[in-house]
Amino acid sequence: MASFVEIASNALRLLGDDPITSFSDDTERARLVNAIYEEMRDEVTRAALWNCCKSRQILAALTETPAFGWGYYHQLPGDNLRVVDVLSGTTRIDHTIEGRRLMTDVSSVNLIYLKRVTDPNELDVLFISALTARISAELALPVSGSNTVATAMWTAYDKKIKEARTIDSQEGTPANLDAQSIMDARAGSVV
């Protein structure tokens, strides 16, 4: 499995540049990658519902409550990058996010979310491919100086994300749709 340095090096190679051996190398390309790497990893995580980044937690209500509108605050996990689903038992519930807290009208919730993955061995190959393309897109103009190369790298990243969304959506058991779900969807009221 690739290390984060290898992922960054592959992104530089796509641009025709030399690889790095460490994020702390004393080179301009290492400084460029080091400045953006974690942000790009987190952005790619938020860009699709990656199965390799999904996690679950049960959240209890905080003692502090919202001033109005909702009954409970729940502290989001520190590694949360995107809320996927909020459930009471197995039923989806209404919620909103305010800062780093989730607001609901239920005292205990089951949270499914996308977490920050800091071990590259946990990442799917499509995630790694998308992250490589995202870093290449971000670095294309500073490294190559070419708008054409930058546009090509953004196009490649977009294709990688679309491919990953398609593949990840095909894994697992499809959701059962009942007549009410179909009518809600047609009316535009399904979240």
PDB file of N, CA and C in Angstrom, residues 59-126:
ATOM      1  N   LEU A  59     -23.870   8.920  19.867  1.00  0.00           N
ATOM      2  CA  LEU A  59     -23.640  10.209  20.517  1.00  0.00           C
ATOM      3  C   LEU A  59     -24.714  10.469  21.563  1.00  0.00           C
ATOM      4  N   ALA A  60     -24.284  10.747  22.771  1.00  0.00           N
ATOM      5  CA  ALA A  60     -25.211  11.155  23.834  1.00  0.00           C
ATOM      6  C   ALA A  60     -25.348  12.676  23.789  1.00  0.00           C
ATOM      7  N   ALA A  61     -26.444  13.165  24.314  1.00  0.00           N
ATOM      8  CA  ALA A  61     -26.678  14.606  24.335  1.00  0.00           C
ATOM      9  C   ALA A  61     -25.706  15.284  25.298  1.00  0.00           C
ATOM     10  N   LEU A  62     -25.316  16.494  24.956  1.00  0.00           N
ATOM     11  CA  LEU A  62     -24.513  17.316  25.862  1.00  0.00           C
ATOM     12  C   LEU A  62     -25.433  17.911  26.927  1.00  0.00           C
ATOM     13  N   THR A  63     -24.866  18.382  28.016  1.00  0.00           N
ATOM     14  CA  THR A  63     -25.694  18.998  29.059  1.00  0.00           C
ATOM     15  C   THR A  63     -26.228  20.350  28.603  1.00  0.00           C
ATOM     16  N   GLU A  64     -25.456  21.071  27.813  1.00  0.00           N
ATOM     17  CA  GLU A  64     -25.926  22.340  27.249  1.00  0.00           C
ATOM     18  C   GLU A  64     -26.934  22.044  26.147  1.00  0.00           C
ATOM     19  N   THR A  65     -27.998  22.830  26.079  1.00  0.00           N
ATOM     20  CA  THR A  65     -29.012  22.631  25.048  1.00  0.00           C
ATOM     21  C   THR A  65     -29.091  23.877  24.168  1.00  0.00           C
ATOM     22  N   PRO A  66     -29.581  23.731  22.940  1.00  0.00           N
ATOM     23  CA  PRO A  66     -29.741  24.895  22.064  1.00  0.00           C
ATOM     24  C   PRO A  66     -30.735  25.892  22.661  1.00  0.00           C
ATOM     25  N   ALA A  67     -30.533  27.157  22.396  1.00  0.00           N
ATOM     26  CA  ALA A  67     -31.416  28.203  22.914  1.00  0.00           C
ATOM     27  C   ALA A  67     -32.838  28.059  22.376  1.00  0.00           C
ATOM     28  N   PHE A  68     -32.973  27.563  21.161  1.00  0.00           N
ATOM     29  CA  PHE A  68     -34.299  27.364  20.571  1.00  0.00           C
ATOM     30  C   PHE A  68     -34.181  26.450  19.361  1.00  0.00           C
ATOM     31  N   GLY A  69     -35.312  25.919  18.912  1.00  0.00           N
ATOM     32  CA  GLY A  69     -35.383  25.160  17.667  1.00  0.00           C
ATOM     33  C   GLY A  69     -35.121  23.671  17.781  1.00  0.00           C
ATOM     34  N   TRP A  70     -34.243  23.249  18.659  1.00  0.00           N
ATOM     35  CA  TRP A  70     -33.889  21.843  18.807  1.00  0.00           C
ATOM     36  C   TRP A  70     -33.785  21.508  20.277  1.00  0.00           C
ATOM     37  N   GLY A  71     -33.954  20.240  20.592  1.00  0.00           N
ATOM     38  CA  GLY A  71     -33.923  19.822  21.985  1.00  0.00           C
ATOM     39  C   GLY A  71     -32.542  19.507  22.530  1.00  0.00           C
ATOM     40  N   TYR A  72     -31.622  19.059  21.660  1.00  0.00           N
ATOM     41  CA  TYR A  72     -30.337  18.555  22.158  1.00  0.00           C
ATOM     42  C   TYR A  72     -29.172  18.934  21.252  1.00  0.00           C
ATOM     43  N   TYR A  73     -28.018  19.131  21.891  1.00  0.00           N
ATOM     44  CA  TYR A  73     -26.734  19.206  21.197  1.00  0.00           C
ATOM     45  C   TYR A  73     -26.023  17.865  21.362  1.00  0.00           C
ATOM     46  N   HIS A  74     -25.290  17.465  20.345  1.00  0.00           N
ATOM     47  CA  HIS A  74     -24.413  16.294  20.403  1.00  0.00           C
ATOM     48  C   HIS A  74     -23.068  16.734  19.842  1.00  0.00           C
ATOM     49  N   GLN A  75     -21.985  16.424  20.535  1.00  0.00           N
ATOM     50  CA  GLN A  75     -20.652  16.779  20.055  1.00  0.00           C
ATOM     51  C   GLN A  75     -20.243  15.838  18.934  1.00  0.00           C
ATOM     52  N   LEU A  76     -19.885  16.412  17.780  1.00  0.00           N
ATOM     53  CA  LEU A  76     -19.410  15.580  16.680  1.00  0.00           C
ATOM     54  C   LEU A  76     -18.024  15.036  17.006  1.00  0.00           C
ATOM     55  N   PRO A  77     -17.692  13.840  16.536  1.00  0.00           N
ATOM     56  CA  PRO A  77     -16.365  13.280  16.789  1.00  0.00           C
ATOM     57  C   PRO A  77     -15.269  14.194  16.237  1.00  0.00           C
ATOM     58  N   GLY A  78     -14.119  14.188  16.863  1.00  0.00           N
ATOM     59  CA  GLY A  78     -13.007  15.035  16.442  1.00  0.00           C
ATOM     60  C   GLY A  78     -12.510  14.725  15.045  1.00  0.00           C
ATOM     61  N   ASP A  79     -12.680  13.482  14.592  1.00  0.00           N
ATOM     62  CA  ASP A  79     -12.206  13.095  13.262  1.00  0.00           C
ATOM     63  C   ASP A  79     -13.303  13.179  12.200  1.00  0.00           C
ATOM     64  N   ASN A  80     -14.455  13.754  12.544  1.00  0.00           N
ATOM     65  CA  ASN A  80     -15.573  13.880  11.613  1.00  0.00           C
ATOM     66  C   ASN A  80     -15.251  14.898  10.525  1.00  0.00           C
ATOM     67  N   LEU A  81     -15.429  14.486   9.267  1.00  0.00           N
ATOM     68  CA  LEU A  81     -15.286  15.406   8.147  1.00  0.00           C
ATOM     69  C   LEU A  81     -16.605  15.644   7.419  1.00  0.00           C
ATOM     70  N   ARG A  82     -17.549  14.698   7.564  1.00  0.00           N
ATOM     71  CA  ARG A  82     -18.846  14.863   6.906  1.00  0.00           C
ATOM     72  C   ARG A  82     -19.846  13.913   7.548  1.00  0.00           C
ATOM     73  N   VAL A  83     -20.992  14.432   7.921  1.00  0.00           N
ATOM     74  CA  VAL A  83     -22.062  13.597   8.464  1.00  0.00           C
ATOM     75  C   VAL A  83     -22.768  12.925   7.297  1.00  0.00           C
ATOM     76  N   VAL A  84     -22.906  11.602   7.378  1.00  0.00           N
ATOM     77  CA  VAL A  84     -23.570  10.820   6.337  1.00  0.00           C
ATOM     78  C   VAL A  84     -25.018  10.568   6.716  1.00  0.00           C
ATOM     79  N   ASP A  85     -25.250  10.137   7.966  1.00  0.00           N
ATOM     80  CA  ASP A  85     -26.609   9.818   8.394  1.00  0.00           C
ATOM     81  C   ASP A  85     -26.719   9.947   9.900  1.00  0.00           C
ATOM     82  N   VAL A  86     -27.902  10.334  10.361  1.00  0.00           N
ATOM     83  CA  VAL A  86     -28.204  10.443  11.792  1.00  0.00           C
ATOM     84  C   VAL A  86     -29.467   9.634  12.036  1.00  0.00           C
ATOM     85  N   LEU A  87     -29.368   8.675  12.963  1.00  0.00           N
ATOM     86  CA  LEU A  87     -30.458   7.738  13.195  1.00  0.00           C
ATOM     87  C   LEU A  87     -30.839   7.684  14.664  1.00  0.00           C
ATOM     88  N   SER A  88     -32.100   7.390  14.910  1.00  0.00           N
ATOM     89  CA  SER A  88     -32.569   7.004  16.230  1.00  0.00           C
ATOM     90  C   SER A  88     -32.983   5.551  16.050  1.00  0.00           C
ATOM     91  N   GLY A  89     -32.181   4.648  16.603  1.00  0.00           N
ATOM     92  CA  GLY A  89     -32.353   3.233  16.279  1.00  0.00           C
ATOM     93  C   GLY A  89     -31.939   3.041  14.839  1.00  0.00           C
ATOM     94  N   THR A  90     -32.899   2.653  13.988  1.00  0.00           N
ATOM     95  CA  THR A  90     -32.607   2.516  12.560  1.00  0.00           C
ATOM     96  C   THR A  90     -33.379   3.527  11.720  1.00  0.00           C
ATOM     97  N   THR A  91     -34.044   4.478  12.371  1.00  0.00           N
ATOM     98  CA  THR A  91     -34.864   5.472  11.689  1.00  0.00           C
ATOM     99  C   THR A  91     -34.094   6.780  11.535  1.00  0.00           C
ATOM    100  N   ARG A  92     -34.057   7.297  10.315  1.00  0.00           N
ATOM    101  CA  ARG A  92     -33.426   8.599  10.073  1.00  0.00           C
ATOM    102  C   ARG A  92     -34.198   9.671  10.820  1.00  0.00           C
ATOM    103  N   ILE A  93     -33.440  10.616  11.385  1.00  0.00           N
ATOM    104  CA  ILE A  93     -34.093  11.705  12.119  1.00  0.00           C
ATOM    105  C   ILE A  93     -33.637  13.056  11.586  1.00  0.00           C
ATOM    106  N   ASP A  94     -34.481  14.048  11.788  1.00  0.00           N
ATOM    107  CA  ASP A  94     -34.150  15.409  11.413  1.00  0.00           C
ATOM    108  C   ASP A  94     -33.001  15.898  12.285  1.00  0.00           C
ATOM    109  N   HIS A  95     -32.133  16.685  11.692  1.00  0.00           N
ATOM    110  CA  HIS A  95     -30.982  17.215  12.416  1.00  0.00           C
ATOM    111  C   HIS A  95     -30.402  18.393  11.644  1.00  0.00           C
ATOM    112  N   THR A  96     -29.547  19.119  12.294  1.00  0.00           N
ATOM    113  CA  THR A  96     -28.761  20.155  11.628  1.00  0.00           C
ATOM    114  C   THR A  96     -27.415  20.233  12.334  1.00  0.00           C
ATOM    115  N   ILE A  97     -26.459  20.793  11.647  1.00  0.00           N
ATOM    116  CA  ILE A  97     -25.115  20.934  12.211  1.00  0.00           C
ATOM    117  C   ILE A  97     -24.855  22.413  12.429  1.00  0.00           C
ATOM    118  N   GLU A  98     -24.323  22.709  13.595  1.00  0.00           N
ATOM    119  CA  GLU A  98     -23.971  24.076  13.955  1.00  0.00           C
ATOM    120  C   GLU A  98     -22.574  24.040  14.565  1.00  0.00           C
ATOM    121  N   GLY A  99     -21.614  24.559  13.834  1.00  0.00           N
ATOM    122  CA  GLY A  99     -20.235  24.465  14.307  1.00  0.00           C
ATOM    123  C   GLY A  99     -19.792  23.015  14.316  1.00  0.00           C
ATOM    124  N   ARG A 100     -19.281  22.560  15.436  1.00  0.00           N
ATOM    125  CA  ARG A 100     -18.842  21.168  15.583  1.00  0.00           C
ATOM    126  C   ARG A 100     -19.856  20.352  16.378  1.00  0.00           C
ATOM    127  N   ARG A 101     -21.121  20.830  16.392  1.00  0.00           N
ATOM    128  CA  ARG A 101     -22.160  20.116  17.128  1.00  0.00           C
ATOM    129  C   ARG A 101     -23.331  19.795  16.210  1.00  0.00           C
ATOM    130  N   LEU A 102     -23.964  18.693  16.546  1.00  0.00           N
ATOM    131  CA  LEU A 102     -25.150  18.223  15.855  1.00  0.00           C
ATOM    132  C   LEU A 102     -26.344  18.573  16.728  1.00  0.00           C
ATOM    133  N   MET A 103     -27.420  19.075  16.143  1.00  0.00           N
ATOM    134  CA  MET A 103     -28.635  19.365  16.897  1.00  0.00           C
ATOM    135  C   MET A 103     -29.757  18.445  16.436  1.00  0.00           C
ATOM    136  N   THR A 104     -30.451  17.850  17.425  1.00  0.00           N
ATOM    137  CA  THR A 104     -31.578  16.956  17.148  1.00  0.00           C
ATOM    138  C   THR A 104     -32.633  17.166  18.233  1.00  0.00           C
ATOM    139  N   ASP A 105     -33.719  16.429  18.109  1.00  0.00           N
ATOM    140  CA  ASP A 105     -34.729  16.393  19.161  1.00  0.00           C
ATOM    141  C   ASP A 105     -34.716  15.049  19.887  1.00  0.00           C
ATOM    142  N   VAL A 106     -33.623  14.303  19.762  1.00  0.00           N
ATOM    143  CA  VAL A 106     -33.464  12.988  20.380  1.00  0.00           C
ATOM    144  C   VAL A 106     -32.210  13.017  21.248  1.00  0.00           C
ATOM    145  N   SER A 107     -32.290  12.435  22.442  1.00  0.00           N
ATOM    146  CA  SER A 107     -31.174  12.528  23.386  1.00  0.00           C
ATOM    147  C   SER A 107     -29.976  11.650  23.037  1.00  0.00           C
ATOM    148  N   SER A 108     -30.186  10.582  22.307  1.00  0.00           N
ATOM    149  CA  SER A 108     -29.087   9.712  21.899  1.00  0.00           C
ATOM    150  C   SER A 108     -29.260   9.376  20.426  1.00  0.00           C
ATOM    151  N   VAL A 109     -28.193   9.537  19.651  1.00  0.00           N
ATOM    152  CA  VAL A 109     -28.295   9.283  18.210  1.00  0.00           C
ATOM    153  C   VAL A 109     -27.193   8.339  17.749  1.00  0.00           C
ATOM    154  N   ASN A 110     -27.491   7.625  16.677  1.00  0.00           N
ATOM    155  CA  ASN A 110     -26.509   6.792  15.999  1.00  0.00           C
ATOM    156  C   ASN A 110     -26.012   7.599  14.806  1.00  0.00           C
ATOM    157  N   LEU A 111     -24.726   7.877  14.802  1.00  0.00           N
ATOM    158  CA  LEU A 111     -24.127   8.717  13.764  1.00  0.00           C
ATOM    159  C   LEU A 111     -23.298   7.867  12.813  1.00  0.00           C
ATOM    160  N   ILE A 112     -23.511   8.067  11.520  1.00  0.00           N
ATOM    161  CA  ILE A 112     -22.644   7.510  10.488  1.00  0.00           C
ATOM    162  C   ILE A 112     -21.980   8.718   9.837  1.00  0.00           C
ATOM    163  N   TYR A 113     -20.661   8.671   9.763  1.00  0.00           N
ATOM    164  CA  TYR A 113     -19.937   9.832   9.259  1.00  0.00           C
ATOM    165  C   TYR A 113     -18.687   9.422   8.507  1.00  0.00           C
ATOM    166  N   LEU A 114     -18.119  10.374   7.770  1.00  0.00           N
ATOM    167  CA  LEU A 114     -16.831  10.170   7.117  1.00  0.00           C
ATOM    168  C   LEU A 114     -15.760  10.714   8.038  1.00  0.00           C
ATOM    169  N   LYS A 115     -14.788   9.855   8.356  1.00  0.00           N
ATOM    170  CA  LYS A 115     -13.739  10.239   9.295  1.00  0.00           C
ATOM    171  C   LYS A 115     -12.456  10.608   8.557  1.00  0.00           C
ATOM    172  N   ARG A 116     -11.633  11.371   9.218  1.00  0.00           N
ATOM    173  CA  ARG A 116     -10.297  11.694   8.724  1.00  0.00           C
ATOM    174  C   ARG A 116      -9.450  10.429   8.873  1.00  0.00           C
ATOM    175  N   VAL A 117      -8.926   9.924   7.779  1.00  0.00           N
ATOM    176  CA  VAL A 117      -8.092   8.724   7.799  1.00  0.00           C
ATOM    177  C   VAL A 117      -6.630   9.155   7.712  1.00  0.00           C
ATOM    178  N   THR A 118      -5.869   8.789   8.731  1.00  0.00           N
ATOM    179  CA  THR A 118      -4.458   9.181   8.775  1.00  0.00           C
ATOM    180  C   THR A 118      -3.516   8.006   8.518  1.00  0.00           C
ATOM    181  N   ASP A 119      -4.066   6.834   8.260  1.00  0.00           N
ATOM    182  CA  ASP A 119      -3.269   5.664   7.913  1.00  0.00           C
ATOM    183  C   ASP A 119      -3.590   5.290   6.470  1.00  0.00           C
ATOM    184  N   PRO A 120      -2.644   5.448   5.558  1.00  0.00           N
ATOM    185  CA  PRO A 120      -2.939   5.177   4.148  1.00  0.00           C
ATOM    186  C   PRO A 120      -3.308   3.720   3.882  1.00  0.00           C
ATOM    187  N   ASN A 121      -2.970   2.816   4.784  1.00  0.00           N
ATOM    188  CA  ASN A 121      -3.329   1.406   4.604  1.00  0.00           C
ATOM    189  C   ASN A 121      -4.827   1.171   4.740  1.00  0.00           C
ATOM    190  N   GLU A 122      -5.566   2.134   5.291  1.00  0.00           N
ATOM    191  CA  GLU A 122      -7.019   2.021   5.422  1.00  0.00           C
ATOM    192  C   GLU A 122      -7.753   2.534   4.193  1.00  0.00           C
ATOM    193  N   LEU A 123      -7.038   3.142   3.257  1.00  0.00           N
ATOM    194  CA  LEU A 123      -7.669   3.792   2.118  1.00  0.00           C
ATOM    195  C   LEU A 123      -7.854   2.842   0.940  1.00  0.00           C
ATOM    196  N   ASP A 124      -8.961   3.013   0.254  1.00  0.00           N
ATOM    197  CA  ASP A 124      -9.293   2.284  -0.955  1.00  0.00           C
ATOM    198  C   ASP A 124      -8.393   2.783  -2.093  1.00  0.00           C
ATOM    199  N   VAL A 125      -8.110   1.920  -3.057  1.00  0.00           N
ATOM    200  CA  VAL A 125      -7.251   2.316  -4.177  1.00  0.00           C
ATOM    201  C   VAL A 125      -7.869   3.463  -4.982  1.00  0.00           C
ATOM    202  N   LEU A 126      -9.189   3.510  -5.071  1.00  0.00           N
ATOM    203  CA  LEU A 126      -9.821   4.627  -5.790  1.00  0.00           C
ATOM    204  C   LEU A 126      -9.655   5.937  -5.036  1.00  0.00           C
TER     205      LEU A 126
END
